[in-house]
mmCIF file of C-alpha atoms in Angstrom:
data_model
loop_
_atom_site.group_PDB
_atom_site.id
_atom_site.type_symbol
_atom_site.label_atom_id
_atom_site.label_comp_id
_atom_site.label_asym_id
_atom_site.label_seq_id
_atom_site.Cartn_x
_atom_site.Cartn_y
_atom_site.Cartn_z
ATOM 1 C CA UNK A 1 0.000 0.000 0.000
ATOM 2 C CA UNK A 2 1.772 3.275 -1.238
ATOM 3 C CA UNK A 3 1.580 6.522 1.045
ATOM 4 C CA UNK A 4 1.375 10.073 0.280
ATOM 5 C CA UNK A 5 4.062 12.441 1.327
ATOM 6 C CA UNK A 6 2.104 15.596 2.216
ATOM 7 C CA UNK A 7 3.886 18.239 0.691
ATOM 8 C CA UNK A 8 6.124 16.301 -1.389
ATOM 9 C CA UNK A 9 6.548 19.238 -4.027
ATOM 10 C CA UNK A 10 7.943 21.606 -1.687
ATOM 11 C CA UNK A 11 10.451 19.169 -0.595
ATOM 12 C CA UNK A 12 11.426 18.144 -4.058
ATOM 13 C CA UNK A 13 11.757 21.873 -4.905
ATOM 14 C CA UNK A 14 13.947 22.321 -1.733
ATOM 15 C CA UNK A 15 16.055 19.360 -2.760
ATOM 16 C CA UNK A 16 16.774 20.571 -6.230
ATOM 17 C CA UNK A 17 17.390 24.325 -4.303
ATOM 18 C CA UNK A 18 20.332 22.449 -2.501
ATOM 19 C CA UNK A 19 24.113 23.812 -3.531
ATOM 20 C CA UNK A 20 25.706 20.976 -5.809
ATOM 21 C CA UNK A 21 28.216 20.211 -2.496
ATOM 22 C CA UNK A 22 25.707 19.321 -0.263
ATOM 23 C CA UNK A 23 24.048 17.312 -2.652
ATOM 24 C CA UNK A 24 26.941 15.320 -3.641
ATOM 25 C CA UNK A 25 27.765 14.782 0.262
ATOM 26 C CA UNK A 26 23.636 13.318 0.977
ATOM 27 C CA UNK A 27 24.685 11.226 -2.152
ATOM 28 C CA UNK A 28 27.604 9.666 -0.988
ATOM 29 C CA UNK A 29 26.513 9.214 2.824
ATOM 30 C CA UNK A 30 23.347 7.457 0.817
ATOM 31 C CA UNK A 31 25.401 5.587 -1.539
ATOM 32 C CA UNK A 32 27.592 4.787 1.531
ATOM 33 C CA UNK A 33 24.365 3.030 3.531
ATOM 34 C CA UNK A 34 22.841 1.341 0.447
ATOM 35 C CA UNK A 35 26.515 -0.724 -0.031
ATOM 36 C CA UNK A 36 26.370 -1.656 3.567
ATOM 37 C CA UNK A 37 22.714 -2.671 3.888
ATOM 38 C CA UNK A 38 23.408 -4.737 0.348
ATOM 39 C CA UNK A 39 27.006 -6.265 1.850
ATOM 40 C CA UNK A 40 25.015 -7.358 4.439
ATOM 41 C CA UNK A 41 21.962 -9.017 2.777
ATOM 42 C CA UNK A 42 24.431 -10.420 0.071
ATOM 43 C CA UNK A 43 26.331 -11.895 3.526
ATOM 44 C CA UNK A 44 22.895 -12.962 4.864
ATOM 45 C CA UNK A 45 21.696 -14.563 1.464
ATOM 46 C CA UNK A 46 21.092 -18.597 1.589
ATOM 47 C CA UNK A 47 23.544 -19.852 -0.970
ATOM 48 C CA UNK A 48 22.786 -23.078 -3.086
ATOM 49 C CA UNK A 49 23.419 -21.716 -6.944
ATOM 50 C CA UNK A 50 24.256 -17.982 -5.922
ATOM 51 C CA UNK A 51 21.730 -16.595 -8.346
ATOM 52 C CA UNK A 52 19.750 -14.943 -5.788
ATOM 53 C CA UNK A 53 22.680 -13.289 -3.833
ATOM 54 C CA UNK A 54 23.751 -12.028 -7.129
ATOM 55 C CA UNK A 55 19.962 -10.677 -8.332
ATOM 56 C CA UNK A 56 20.659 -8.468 -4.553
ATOM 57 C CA UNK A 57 21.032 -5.351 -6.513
ATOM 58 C CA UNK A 58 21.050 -1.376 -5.912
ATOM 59 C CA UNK A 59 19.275 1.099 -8.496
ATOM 60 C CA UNK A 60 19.407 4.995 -8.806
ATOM 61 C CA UNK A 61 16.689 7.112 -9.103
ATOM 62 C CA UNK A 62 14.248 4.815 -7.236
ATOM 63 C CA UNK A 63 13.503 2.622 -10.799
ATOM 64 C CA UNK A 64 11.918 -0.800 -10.412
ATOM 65 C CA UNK A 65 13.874 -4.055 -11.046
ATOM 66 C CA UNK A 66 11.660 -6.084 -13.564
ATOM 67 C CA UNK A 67 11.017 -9.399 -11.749
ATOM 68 C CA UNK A 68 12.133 -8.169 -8.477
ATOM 69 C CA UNK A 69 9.864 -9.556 -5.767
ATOM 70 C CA UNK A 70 11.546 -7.519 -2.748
ATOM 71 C CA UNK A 71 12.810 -3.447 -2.828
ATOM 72 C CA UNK A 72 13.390 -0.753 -0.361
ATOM 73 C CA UNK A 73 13.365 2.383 -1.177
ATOM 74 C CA UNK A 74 15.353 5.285 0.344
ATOM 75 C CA UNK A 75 15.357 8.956 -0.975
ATOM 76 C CA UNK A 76 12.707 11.748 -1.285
ATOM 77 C CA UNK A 77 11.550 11.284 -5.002
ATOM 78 C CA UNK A 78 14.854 12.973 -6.408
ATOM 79 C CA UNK A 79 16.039 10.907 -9.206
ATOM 80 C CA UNK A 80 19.741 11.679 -7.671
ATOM 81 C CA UNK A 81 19.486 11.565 -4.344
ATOM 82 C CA UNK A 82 16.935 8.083 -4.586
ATOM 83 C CA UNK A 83 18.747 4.438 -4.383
ATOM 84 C CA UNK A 84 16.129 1.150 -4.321
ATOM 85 C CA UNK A 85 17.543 -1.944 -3.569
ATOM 86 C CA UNK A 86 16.045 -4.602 -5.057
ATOM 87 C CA UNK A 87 16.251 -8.702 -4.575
ATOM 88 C CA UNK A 88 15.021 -11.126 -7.923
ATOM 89 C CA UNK A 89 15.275 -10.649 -11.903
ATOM 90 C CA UNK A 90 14.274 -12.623 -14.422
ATOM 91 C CA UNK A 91 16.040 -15.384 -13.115
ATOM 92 C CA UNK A 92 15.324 -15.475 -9.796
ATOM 93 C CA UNK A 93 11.709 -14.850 -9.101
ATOM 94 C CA UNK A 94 11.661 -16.858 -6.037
ATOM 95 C CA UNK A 95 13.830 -14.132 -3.478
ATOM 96 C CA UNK A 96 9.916 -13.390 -1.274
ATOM 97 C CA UNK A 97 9.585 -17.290 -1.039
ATOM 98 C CA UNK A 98 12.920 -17.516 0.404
ATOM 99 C CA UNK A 99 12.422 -14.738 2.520
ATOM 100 C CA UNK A 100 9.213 -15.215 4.174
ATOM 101 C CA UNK A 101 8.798 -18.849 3.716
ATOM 102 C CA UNK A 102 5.712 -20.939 2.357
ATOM 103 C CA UNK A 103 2.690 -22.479 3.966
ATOM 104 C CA UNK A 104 1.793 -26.328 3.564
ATOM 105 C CA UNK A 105 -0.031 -27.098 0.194
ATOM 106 C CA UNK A 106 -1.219 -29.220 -2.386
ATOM 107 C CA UNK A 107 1.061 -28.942 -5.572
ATOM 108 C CA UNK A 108 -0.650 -28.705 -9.158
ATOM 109 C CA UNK A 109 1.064 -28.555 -12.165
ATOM 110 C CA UNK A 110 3.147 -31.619 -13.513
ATOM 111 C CA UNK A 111 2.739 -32.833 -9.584
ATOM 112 C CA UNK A 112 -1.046 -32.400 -9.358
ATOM 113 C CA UNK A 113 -2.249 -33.645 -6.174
ATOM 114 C CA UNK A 114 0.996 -34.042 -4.216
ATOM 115 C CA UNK A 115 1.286 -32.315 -1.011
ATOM 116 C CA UNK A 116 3.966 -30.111 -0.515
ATOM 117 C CA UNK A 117 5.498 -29.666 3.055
ATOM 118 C CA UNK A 118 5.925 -25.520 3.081
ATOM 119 C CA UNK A 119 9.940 -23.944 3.673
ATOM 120 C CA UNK A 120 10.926 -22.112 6.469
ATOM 121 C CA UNK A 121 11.045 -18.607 6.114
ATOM 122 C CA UNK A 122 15.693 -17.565 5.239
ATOM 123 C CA UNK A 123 14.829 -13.832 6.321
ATOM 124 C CA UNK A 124 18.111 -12.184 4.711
ATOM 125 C CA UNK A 125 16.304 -8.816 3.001
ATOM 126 C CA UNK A 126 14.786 -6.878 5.308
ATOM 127 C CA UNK A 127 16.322 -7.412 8.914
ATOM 128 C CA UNK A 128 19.607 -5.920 7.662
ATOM 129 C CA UNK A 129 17.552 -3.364 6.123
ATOM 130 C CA UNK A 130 15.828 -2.881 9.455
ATOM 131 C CA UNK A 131 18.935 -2.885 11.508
ATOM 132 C CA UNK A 132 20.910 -0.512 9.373
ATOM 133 C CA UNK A 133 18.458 2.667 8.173
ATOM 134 C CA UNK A 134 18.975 4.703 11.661
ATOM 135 C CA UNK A 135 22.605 4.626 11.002
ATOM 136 C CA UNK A 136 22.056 5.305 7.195
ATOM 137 C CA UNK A 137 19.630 7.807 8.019
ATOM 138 C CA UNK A 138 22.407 9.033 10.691
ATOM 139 C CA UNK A 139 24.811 9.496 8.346
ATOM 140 C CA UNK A 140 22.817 10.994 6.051
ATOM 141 C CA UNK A 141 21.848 13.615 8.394
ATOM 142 C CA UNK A 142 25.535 14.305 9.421
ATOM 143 C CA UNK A 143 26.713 14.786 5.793
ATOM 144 C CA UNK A 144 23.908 17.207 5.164
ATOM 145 C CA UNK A 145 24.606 19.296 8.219
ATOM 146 C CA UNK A 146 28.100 19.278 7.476
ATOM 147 C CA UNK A 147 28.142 20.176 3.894
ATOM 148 C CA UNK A 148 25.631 22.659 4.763
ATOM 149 C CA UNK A 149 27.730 24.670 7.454
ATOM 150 C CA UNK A 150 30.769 24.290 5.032
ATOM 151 C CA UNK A 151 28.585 25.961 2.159
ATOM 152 C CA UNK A 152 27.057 28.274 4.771
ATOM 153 C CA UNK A 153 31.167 28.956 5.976
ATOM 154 C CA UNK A 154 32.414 30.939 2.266
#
């Protein structure tokens, strides 16, 4: 279920208001979290092939993966200053069954009729997400005040 960001315009116009140093500093203190949050769900990942690990991907400007079945999104809506990391492709299009795990069921398909025993849930996507975005966001917060007193400084 998508929100709505009251306001969102202003802030978008702010963000593109920003001097080009400050931006480049919230840009590296974002691209800084999103490689850490990705280390660790690559770390995390169950390995049998190494085709989902490797479908744990980051993308700029908030665009959509096609296939992926799990993103998180950080940024405000600017196309710079947006990363989504994403987990699935074409290839692997099983990353949320792996994640959250499946219930008991009856299989159809070429094993009609056979009962399949569920899989335990392999959470490695969002707890290192979860763990890691206050000291993203941290970080993020630090560059901005700093670039922004250096800027504010000449």
């Amino acid at each position: 279920m998508a929100t709505k960001l009251q306001g969102r315009q202003r802030l978008l116009a702010k963000m593109a208001a920003l001097p080009t140093e400050v931006r480049s500093a919230i840009k590296q203190a974002l691209a800084e979290g999103a490689d850490e949050i990705t280390d660790m769900q690559k770390r995390l990942a169950p390995v049998k092939t190494g085709d989902l690990r490797n479908s744990i991907v980051q993308t700029w400007g908030g665009a959509r993966v096609r296939y992926s079945s799990l993103s998180a999104t950080a940024g405000a809506g600017d196309p710079d200053l947006t990363v989504r990391i994403s987990a699935g492709n074409s290839k692997v299009r099983y990353a949320h069954l792996i994640e959250f795990g499946t219930a008991p069921h009856i299989n159809g398909g070429k094993f009609a009729g056979s009962q399949h025993p569920g899989t335990k849930a392999q959470p490695f996507f969002y707890p290192p997400y979860r763990a890691l975005r206050k000291r993203v966001k941290s970080r993020i917060t630090r560059a901005t005040t700093k670039a922004a007193k250096k800027v504010a400084g000449k």
